[in-house]
C-alpha atoms as an extended CHARMM CRD file, in Angstrom:
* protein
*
       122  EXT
         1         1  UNK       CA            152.2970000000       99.4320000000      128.9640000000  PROA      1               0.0000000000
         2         2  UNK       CA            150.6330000000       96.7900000000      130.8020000000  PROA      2               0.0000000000
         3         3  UNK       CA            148.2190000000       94.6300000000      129.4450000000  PROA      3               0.0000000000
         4         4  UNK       CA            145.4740000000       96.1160000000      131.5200000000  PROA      4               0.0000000000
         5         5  UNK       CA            145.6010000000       99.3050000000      129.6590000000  PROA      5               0.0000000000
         6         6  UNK       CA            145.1600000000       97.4320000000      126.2940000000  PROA      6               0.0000000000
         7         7  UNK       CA            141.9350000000       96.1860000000      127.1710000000  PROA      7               0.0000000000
         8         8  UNK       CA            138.5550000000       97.2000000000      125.3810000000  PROA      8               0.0000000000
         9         9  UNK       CA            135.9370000000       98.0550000000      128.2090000000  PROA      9               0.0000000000
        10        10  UNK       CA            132.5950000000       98.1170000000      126.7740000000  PROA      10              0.0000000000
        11        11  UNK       CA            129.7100000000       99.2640000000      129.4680000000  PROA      11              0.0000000000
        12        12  UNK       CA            126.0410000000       98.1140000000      128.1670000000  PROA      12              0.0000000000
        13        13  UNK       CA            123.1560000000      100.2460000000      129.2160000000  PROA      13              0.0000000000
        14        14  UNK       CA            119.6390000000      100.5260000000      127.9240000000  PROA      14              0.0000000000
        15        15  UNK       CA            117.4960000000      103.6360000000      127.7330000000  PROA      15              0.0000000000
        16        16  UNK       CA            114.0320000000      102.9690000000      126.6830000000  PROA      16              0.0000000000
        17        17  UNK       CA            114.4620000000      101.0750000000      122.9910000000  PROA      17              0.0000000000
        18        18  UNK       CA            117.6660000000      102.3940000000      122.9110000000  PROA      18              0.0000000000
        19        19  UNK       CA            121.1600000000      100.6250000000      123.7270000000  PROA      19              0.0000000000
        20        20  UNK       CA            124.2750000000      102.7180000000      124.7690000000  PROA      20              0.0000000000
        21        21  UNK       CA            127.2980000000      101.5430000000      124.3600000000  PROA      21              0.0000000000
        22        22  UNK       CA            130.2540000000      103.3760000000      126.1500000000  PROA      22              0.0000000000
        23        23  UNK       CA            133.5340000000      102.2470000000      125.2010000000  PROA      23              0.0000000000
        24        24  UNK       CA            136.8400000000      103.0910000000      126.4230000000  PROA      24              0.0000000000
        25        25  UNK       CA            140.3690000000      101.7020000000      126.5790000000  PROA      25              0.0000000000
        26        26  UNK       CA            142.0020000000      100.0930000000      123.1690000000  PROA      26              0.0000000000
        27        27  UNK       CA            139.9630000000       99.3070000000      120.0280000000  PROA      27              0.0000000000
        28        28  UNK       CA            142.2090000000       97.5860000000      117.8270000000  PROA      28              0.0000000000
        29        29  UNK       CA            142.2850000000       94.0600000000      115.6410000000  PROA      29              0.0000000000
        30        30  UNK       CA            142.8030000000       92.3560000000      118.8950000000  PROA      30              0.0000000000
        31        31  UNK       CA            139.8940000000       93.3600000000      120.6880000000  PROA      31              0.0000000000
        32        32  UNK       CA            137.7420000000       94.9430000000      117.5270000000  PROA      32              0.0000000000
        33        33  UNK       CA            135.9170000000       91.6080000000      118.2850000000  PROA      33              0.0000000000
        34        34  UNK       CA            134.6510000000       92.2570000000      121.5670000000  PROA      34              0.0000000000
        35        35  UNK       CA            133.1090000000       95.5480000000      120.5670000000  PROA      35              0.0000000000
        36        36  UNK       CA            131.1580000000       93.8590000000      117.2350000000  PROA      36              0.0000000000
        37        37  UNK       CA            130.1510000000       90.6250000000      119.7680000000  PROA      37              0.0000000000
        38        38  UNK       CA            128.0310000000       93.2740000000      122.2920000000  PROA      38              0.0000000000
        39        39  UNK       CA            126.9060000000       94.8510000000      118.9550000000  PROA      39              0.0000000000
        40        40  UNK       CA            125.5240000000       91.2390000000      117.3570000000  PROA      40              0.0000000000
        41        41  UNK       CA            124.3050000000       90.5990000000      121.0190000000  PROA      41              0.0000000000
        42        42  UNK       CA            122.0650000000       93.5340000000      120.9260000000  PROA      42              0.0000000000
        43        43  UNK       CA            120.9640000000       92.4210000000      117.4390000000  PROA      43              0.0000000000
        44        44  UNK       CA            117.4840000000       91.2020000000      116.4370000000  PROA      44              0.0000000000
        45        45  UNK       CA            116.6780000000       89.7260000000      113.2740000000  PROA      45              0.0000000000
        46        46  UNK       CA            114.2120000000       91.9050000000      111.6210000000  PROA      46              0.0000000000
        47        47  UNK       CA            113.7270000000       94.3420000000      114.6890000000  PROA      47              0.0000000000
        48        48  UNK       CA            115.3190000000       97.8550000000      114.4040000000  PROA      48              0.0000000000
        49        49  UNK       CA            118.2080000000       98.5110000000      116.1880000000  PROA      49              0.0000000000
        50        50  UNK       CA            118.8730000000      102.2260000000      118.1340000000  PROA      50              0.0000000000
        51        51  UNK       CA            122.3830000000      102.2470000000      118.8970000000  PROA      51              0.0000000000
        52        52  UNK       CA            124.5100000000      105.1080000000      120.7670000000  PROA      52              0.0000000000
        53        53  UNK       CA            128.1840000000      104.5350000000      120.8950000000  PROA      53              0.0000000000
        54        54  UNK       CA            130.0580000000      106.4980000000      123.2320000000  PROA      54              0.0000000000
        55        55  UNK       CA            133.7240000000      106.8700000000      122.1350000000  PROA      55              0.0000000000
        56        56  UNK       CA            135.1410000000      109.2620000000      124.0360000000  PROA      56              0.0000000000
        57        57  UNK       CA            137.8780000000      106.8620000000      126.8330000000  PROA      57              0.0000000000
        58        58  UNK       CA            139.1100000000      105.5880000000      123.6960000000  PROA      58              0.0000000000
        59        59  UNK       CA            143.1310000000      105.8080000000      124.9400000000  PROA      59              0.0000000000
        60        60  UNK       CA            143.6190000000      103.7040000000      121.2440000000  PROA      60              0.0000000000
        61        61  UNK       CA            142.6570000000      103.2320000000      118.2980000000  PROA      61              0.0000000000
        62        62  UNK       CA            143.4840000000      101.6990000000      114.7820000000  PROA      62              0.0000000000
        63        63  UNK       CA            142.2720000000      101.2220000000      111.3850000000  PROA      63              0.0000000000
        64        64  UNK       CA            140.2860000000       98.3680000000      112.4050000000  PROA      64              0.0000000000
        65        65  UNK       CA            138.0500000000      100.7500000000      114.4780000000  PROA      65              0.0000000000
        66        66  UNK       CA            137.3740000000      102.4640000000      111.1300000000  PROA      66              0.0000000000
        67        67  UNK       CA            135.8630000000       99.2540000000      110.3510000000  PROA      67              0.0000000000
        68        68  UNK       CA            133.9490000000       98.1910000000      113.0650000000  PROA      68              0.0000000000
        69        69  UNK       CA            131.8740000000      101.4670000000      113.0660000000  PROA      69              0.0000000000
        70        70  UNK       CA            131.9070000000      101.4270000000      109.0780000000  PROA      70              0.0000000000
        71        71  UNK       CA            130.3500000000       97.2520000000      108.9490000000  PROA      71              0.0000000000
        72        72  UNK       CA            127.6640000000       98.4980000000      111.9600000000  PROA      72              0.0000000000
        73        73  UNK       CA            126.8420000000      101.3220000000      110.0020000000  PROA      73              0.0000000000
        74        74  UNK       CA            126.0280000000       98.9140000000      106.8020000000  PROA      74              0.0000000000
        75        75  UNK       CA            124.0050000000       97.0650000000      108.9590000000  PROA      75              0.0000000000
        76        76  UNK       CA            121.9240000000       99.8700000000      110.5860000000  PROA      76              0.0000000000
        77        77  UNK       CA            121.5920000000      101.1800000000      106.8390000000  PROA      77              0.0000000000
        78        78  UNK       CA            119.9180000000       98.3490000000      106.0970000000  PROA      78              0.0000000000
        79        79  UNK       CA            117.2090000000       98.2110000000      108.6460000000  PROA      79              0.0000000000
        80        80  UNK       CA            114.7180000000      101.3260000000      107.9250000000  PROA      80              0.0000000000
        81        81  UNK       CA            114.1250000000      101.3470000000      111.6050000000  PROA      81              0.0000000000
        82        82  UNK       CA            117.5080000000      101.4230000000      113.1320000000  PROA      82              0.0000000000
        83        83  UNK       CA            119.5470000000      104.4850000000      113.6200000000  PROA      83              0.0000000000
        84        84  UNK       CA            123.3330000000      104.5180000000      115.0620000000  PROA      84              0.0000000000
        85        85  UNK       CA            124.6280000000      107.8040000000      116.9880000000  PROA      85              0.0000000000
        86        86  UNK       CA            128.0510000000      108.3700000000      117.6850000000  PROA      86              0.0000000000
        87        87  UNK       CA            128.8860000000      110.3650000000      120.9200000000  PROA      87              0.0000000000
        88        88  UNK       CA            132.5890000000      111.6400000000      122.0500000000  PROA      88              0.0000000000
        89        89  UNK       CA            134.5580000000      110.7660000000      119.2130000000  PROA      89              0.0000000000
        90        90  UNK       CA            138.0110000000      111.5220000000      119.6660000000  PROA      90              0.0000000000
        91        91  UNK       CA            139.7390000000      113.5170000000      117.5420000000  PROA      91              0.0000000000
        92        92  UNK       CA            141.9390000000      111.8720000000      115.7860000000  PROA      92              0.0000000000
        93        93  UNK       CA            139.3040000000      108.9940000000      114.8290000000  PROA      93              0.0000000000
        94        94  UNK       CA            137.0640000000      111.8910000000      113.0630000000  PROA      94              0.0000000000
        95        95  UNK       CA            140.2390000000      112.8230000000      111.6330000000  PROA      95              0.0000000000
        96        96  UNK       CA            140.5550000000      109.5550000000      109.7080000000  PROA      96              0.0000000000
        97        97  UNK       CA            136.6390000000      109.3520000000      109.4650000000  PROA      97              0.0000000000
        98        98  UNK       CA            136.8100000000      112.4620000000      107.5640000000  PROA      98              0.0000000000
        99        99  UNK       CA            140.0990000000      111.3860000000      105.5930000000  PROA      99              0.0000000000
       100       100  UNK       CA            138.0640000000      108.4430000000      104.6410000000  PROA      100             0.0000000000
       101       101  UNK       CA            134.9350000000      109.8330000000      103.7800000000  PROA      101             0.0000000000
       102       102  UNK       CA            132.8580000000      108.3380000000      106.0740000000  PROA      102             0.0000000000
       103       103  UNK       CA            132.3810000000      110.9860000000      108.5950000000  PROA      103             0.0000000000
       104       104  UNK       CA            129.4580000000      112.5090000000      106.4330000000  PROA      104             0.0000000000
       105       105  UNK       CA            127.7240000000      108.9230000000      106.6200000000  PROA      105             0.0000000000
       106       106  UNK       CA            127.3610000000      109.0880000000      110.4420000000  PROA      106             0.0000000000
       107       107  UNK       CA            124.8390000000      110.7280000000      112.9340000000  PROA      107             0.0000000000
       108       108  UNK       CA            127.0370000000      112.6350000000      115.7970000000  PROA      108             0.0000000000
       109       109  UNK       CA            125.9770000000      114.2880000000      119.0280000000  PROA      109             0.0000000000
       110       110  UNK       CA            127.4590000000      116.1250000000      121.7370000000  PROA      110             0.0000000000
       111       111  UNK       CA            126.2870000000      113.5370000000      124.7730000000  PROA      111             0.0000000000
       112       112  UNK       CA            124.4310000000      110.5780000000      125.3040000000  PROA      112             0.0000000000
       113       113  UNK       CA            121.2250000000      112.2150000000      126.8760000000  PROA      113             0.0000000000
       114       114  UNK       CA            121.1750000000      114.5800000000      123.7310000000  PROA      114             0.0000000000
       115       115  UNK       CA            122.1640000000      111.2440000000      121.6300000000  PROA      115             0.0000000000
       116       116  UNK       CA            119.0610000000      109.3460000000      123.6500000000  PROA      116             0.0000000000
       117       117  UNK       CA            116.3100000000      112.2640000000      123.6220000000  PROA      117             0.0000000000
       118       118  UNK       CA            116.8300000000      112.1480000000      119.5070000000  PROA      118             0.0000000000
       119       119  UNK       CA            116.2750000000      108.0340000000      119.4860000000  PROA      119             0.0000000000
       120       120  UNK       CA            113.5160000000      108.2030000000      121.6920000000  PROA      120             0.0000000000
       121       121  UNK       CA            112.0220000000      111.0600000000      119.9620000000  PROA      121             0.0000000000
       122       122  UNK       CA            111.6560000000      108.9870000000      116.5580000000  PROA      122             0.0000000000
């Protein structure tokens, strides 16, 4: 495997007051830290925070994705205003989502525009 292919790509788009981000490649401790940096970027003290997170080029994943989504989570939990979505999760990260418990804590849908249309909506 080259190292190319163990890269996090993380594409940034905005929709209205919502931010999408679609991310694809590997998601592990090494590059878990790239994925919560464009998170904190997006981030504004005491503003609410509508967040879509498009999953589904994940090629890799590890436990450390568990806790990425589970600290920006925490955080949108405590912001009334803020809502996260996650679209295209990959099977075998719901699996452990589900293992975990923490499946039941998150919002899913089955696209971005149908993730989008419900942030815009509220």
């Amino acid at each position: 495997m080259n190292h190319h292919e163990q890269e996090l790509r993380v594409r940034v788009t905005h929709r209205g007051h919502c931010s999408v981000l679609e991310v694809g490649g590997h998601l592990d401790f090494i590059t878990a830290p790239t994925l919560a940096d464009h998170i904190d970027t997006l981030w504004e003290p005491g503003a609410g925070l509508r967040l879509v997170l498009e999953l589904s080029q994940l090629t890799f994943y590890d436990s450390t994705a568990l806790g990425v989504l589970a600290h920006t989570l925490q955080r949108v939990q405590a912001t009334a205003t803020s809502r996260l979505l996650l679209v295209g999760l990959p099977g075998g990260l719901r699996h452990l989502l589900e293992r975990t418990g923490l499946l039941a804590h998150f919002e899913l849908r089955d696209s971005i525009e149908q993730a989008v249309a419900d942030l815009l909506s509220t």
